[in-house]
Coordinates of C-alpha atoms in Angstrom, one line a residue:
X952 CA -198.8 -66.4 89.5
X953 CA -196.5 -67.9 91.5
X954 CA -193.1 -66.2 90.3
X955 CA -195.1 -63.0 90.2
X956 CA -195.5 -63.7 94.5
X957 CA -192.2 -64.2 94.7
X958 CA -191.2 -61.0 93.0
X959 CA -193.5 -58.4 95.2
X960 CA -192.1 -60.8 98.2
X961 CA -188.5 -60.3 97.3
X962 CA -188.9 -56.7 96.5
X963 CA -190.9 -55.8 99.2
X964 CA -189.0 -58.1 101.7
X965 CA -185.5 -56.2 100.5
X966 CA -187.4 -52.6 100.4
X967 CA -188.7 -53.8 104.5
X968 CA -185.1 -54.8 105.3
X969 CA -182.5 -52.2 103.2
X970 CA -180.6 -50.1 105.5
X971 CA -180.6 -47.3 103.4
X972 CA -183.4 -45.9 101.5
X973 CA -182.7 -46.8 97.5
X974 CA -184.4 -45.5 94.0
X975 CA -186.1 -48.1 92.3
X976 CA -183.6 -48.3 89.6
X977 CA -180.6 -48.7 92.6
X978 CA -182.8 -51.6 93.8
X979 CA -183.4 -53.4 90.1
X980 CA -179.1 -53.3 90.0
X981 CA -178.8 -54.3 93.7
X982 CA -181.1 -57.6 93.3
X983 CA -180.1 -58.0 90.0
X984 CA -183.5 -57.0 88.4
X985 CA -184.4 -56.1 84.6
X986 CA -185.1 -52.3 84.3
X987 CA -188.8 -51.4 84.9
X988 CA -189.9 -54.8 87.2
X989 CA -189.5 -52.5 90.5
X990 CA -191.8 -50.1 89.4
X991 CA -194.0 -52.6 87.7
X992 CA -194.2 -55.3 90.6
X993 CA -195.1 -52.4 93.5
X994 CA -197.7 -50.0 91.3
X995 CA -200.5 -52.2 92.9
X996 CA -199.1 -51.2 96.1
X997 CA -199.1 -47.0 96.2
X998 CA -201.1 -47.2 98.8
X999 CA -198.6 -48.4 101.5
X1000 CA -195.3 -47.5 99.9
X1001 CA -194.1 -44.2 97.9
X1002 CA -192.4 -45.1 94.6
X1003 CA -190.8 -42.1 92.7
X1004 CA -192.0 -41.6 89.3
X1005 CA -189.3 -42.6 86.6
X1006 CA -188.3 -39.2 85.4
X1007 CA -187.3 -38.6 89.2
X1008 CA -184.0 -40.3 89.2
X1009 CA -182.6 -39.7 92.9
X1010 CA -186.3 -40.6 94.5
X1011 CA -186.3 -43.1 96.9
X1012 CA -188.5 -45.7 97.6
X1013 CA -190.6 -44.8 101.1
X1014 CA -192.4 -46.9 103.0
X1015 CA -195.9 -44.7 104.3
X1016 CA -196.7 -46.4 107.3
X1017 CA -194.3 -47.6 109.9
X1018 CA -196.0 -50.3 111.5
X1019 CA -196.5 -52.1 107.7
X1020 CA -192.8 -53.6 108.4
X1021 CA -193.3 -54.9 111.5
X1022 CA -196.5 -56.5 110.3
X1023 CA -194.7 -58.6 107.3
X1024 CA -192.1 -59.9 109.5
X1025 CA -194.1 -61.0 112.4
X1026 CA -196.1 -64.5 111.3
X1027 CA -198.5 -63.4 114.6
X1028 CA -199.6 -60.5 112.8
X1029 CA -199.0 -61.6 109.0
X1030 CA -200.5 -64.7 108.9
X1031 CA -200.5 -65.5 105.0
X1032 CA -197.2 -67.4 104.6
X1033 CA -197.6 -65.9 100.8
X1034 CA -196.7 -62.4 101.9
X1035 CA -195.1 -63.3 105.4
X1036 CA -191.2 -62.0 104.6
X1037 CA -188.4 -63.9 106.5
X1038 CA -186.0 -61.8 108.0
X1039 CA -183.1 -63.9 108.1
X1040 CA -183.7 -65.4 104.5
X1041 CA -183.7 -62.0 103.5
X1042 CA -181.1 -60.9 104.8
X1043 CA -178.9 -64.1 103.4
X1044 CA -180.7 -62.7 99.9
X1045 CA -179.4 -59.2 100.1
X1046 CA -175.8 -60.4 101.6
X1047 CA -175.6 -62.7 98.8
X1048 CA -176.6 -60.0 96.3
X1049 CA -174.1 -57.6 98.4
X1050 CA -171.2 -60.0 98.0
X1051 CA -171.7 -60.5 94.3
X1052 CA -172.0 -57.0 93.6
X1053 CA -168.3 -56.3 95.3
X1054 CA -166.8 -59.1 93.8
X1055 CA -168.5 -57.8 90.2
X1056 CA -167.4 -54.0 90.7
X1057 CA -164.8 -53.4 92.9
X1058 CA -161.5 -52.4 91.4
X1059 CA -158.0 -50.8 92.0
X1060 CA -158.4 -47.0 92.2
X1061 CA -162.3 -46.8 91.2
X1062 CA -161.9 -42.9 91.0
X1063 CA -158.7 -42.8 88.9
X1064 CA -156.9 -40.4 91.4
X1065 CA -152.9 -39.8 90.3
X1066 CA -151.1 -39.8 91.7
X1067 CA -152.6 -43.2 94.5
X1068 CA -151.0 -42.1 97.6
X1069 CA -152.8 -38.5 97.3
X1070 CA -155.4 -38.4 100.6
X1071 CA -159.4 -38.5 99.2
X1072 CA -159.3 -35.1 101.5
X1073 CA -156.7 -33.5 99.2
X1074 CA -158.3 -34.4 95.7
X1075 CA -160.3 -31.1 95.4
X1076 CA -163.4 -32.8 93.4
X1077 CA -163.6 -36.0 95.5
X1078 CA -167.5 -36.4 96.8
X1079 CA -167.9 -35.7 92.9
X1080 CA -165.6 -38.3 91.4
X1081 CA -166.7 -41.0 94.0
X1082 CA -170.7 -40.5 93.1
X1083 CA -169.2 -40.9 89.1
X1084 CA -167.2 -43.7 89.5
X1085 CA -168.5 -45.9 92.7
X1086 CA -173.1 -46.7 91.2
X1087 CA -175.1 -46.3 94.3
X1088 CA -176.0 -50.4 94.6
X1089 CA -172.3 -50.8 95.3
X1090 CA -172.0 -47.9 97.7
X1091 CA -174.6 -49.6 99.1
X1092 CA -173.0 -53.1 98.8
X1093 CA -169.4 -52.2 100.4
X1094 CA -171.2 -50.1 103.3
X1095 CA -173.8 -52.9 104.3
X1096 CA -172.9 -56.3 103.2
X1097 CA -171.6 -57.2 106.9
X1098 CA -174.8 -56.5 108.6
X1099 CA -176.9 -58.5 106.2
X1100 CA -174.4 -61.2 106.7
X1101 CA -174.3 -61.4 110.3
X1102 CA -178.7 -61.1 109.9
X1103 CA -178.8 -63.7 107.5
X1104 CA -177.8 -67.5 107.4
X1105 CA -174.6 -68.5 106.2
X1106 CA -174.5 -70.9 103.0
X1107 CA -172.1 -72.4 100.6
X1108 CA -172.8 -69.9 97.9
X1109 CA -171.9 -67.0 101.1
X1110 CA -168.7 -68.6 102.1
X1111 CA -167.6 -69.0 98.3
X1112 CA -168.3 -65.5 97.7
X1113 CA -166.7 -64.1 100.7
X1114 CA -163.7 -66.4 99.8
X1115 CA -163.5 -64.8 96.4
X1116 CA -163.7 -61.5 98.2
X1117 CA -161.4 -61.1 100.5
X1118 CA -159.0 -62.9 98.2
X1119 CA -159.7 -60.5 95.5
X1120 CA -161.2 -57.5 96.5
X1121 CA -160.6 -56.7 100.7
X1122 CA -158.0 -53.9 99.3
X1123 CA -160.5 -52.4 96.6
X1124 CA -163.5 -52.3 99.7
X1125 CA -161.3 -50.7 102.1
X1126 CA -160.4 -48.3 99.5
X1127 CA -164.0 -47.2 98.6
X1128 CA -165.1 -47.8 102.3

């Protein structure tokens, strides 16, 4: 179906693009997914792309062959427009996605350290707290939102969510940054 090309192009197009390596379940919450449709939209493609099963929760989602990415984004080489992914729309995709995230989840003192002006070095179970208390997608959101951006277009939904962010929430990224 139509919507269903549009889901392995979105997921596959983000998985080509992603800066970091993310689990399938840190990919549903960075797109904004139901739970399951990762898993569900690539098991037809095994064969180019390592999914974790579901009972391994830190697995990340590999790509096999290197070349496959350069082949999707390059309409020399891909030449069915219904798999060809756009870089730059992408990218506006993910810094959308990014932006929303931040401006959903980023709050005053995430890791509840008292007393506030205490350095992250000098709270003894930091690394620990942060992973509790800052989801992946989000630590993935605050680190690379400004390279998607600056890969991506810039639209009215972008500028009203950067608005809304540095208004709101510039204090509470630098914080988790």
């Amino acid at each position: 179906t139509p919507e269903a090309a549009a889901r392995v192009k979105m997921v596959v197009g983000s998985i080509v693009l992603l800066k970091d390596q993310l689990s399938p379940q840190n990919l549903e919450d960075l797109l904004g997914l139901k739970r399951g449709l990762v898993r569900r939209t690539l098991r037809p493609l095994r064969s180019i792309l390592v999914v974790p099963d579901a009972d391994q929760v830190n697995g990340v989602i590999r790509i096999i062959h290197p070349s496959f990415p350069d082949f999707l984004v390059d309409e020399s080489k891909c030449t069915r427009p219904d798999i060809l992914i756009s870089p730059k729309f992408q990218h506006t995709i993910l810094a959308e996605r990014c932006l929303q995230i931040m401006n959903d989840n980023l709050c005053r003192n995430p890791c509840k350290i008292a007393p506030t002006c205490v350095a992250n070095i000098d709270v003894e179970d930091f690394p620990t707290r942060f992973a509790r208390s800052v989801p992946v997608h989000v630590q993935y959101a605050c680190r690379h939102w400004s390279r998607h951006l600056c890969e991506g277009h810039i639209t009215q939904d972008i500028i009203a969510l950067m608005s809304t962010f540095v208004r709101n929430h510039l204090l509470h990224w630098l914080e988790v940054s």
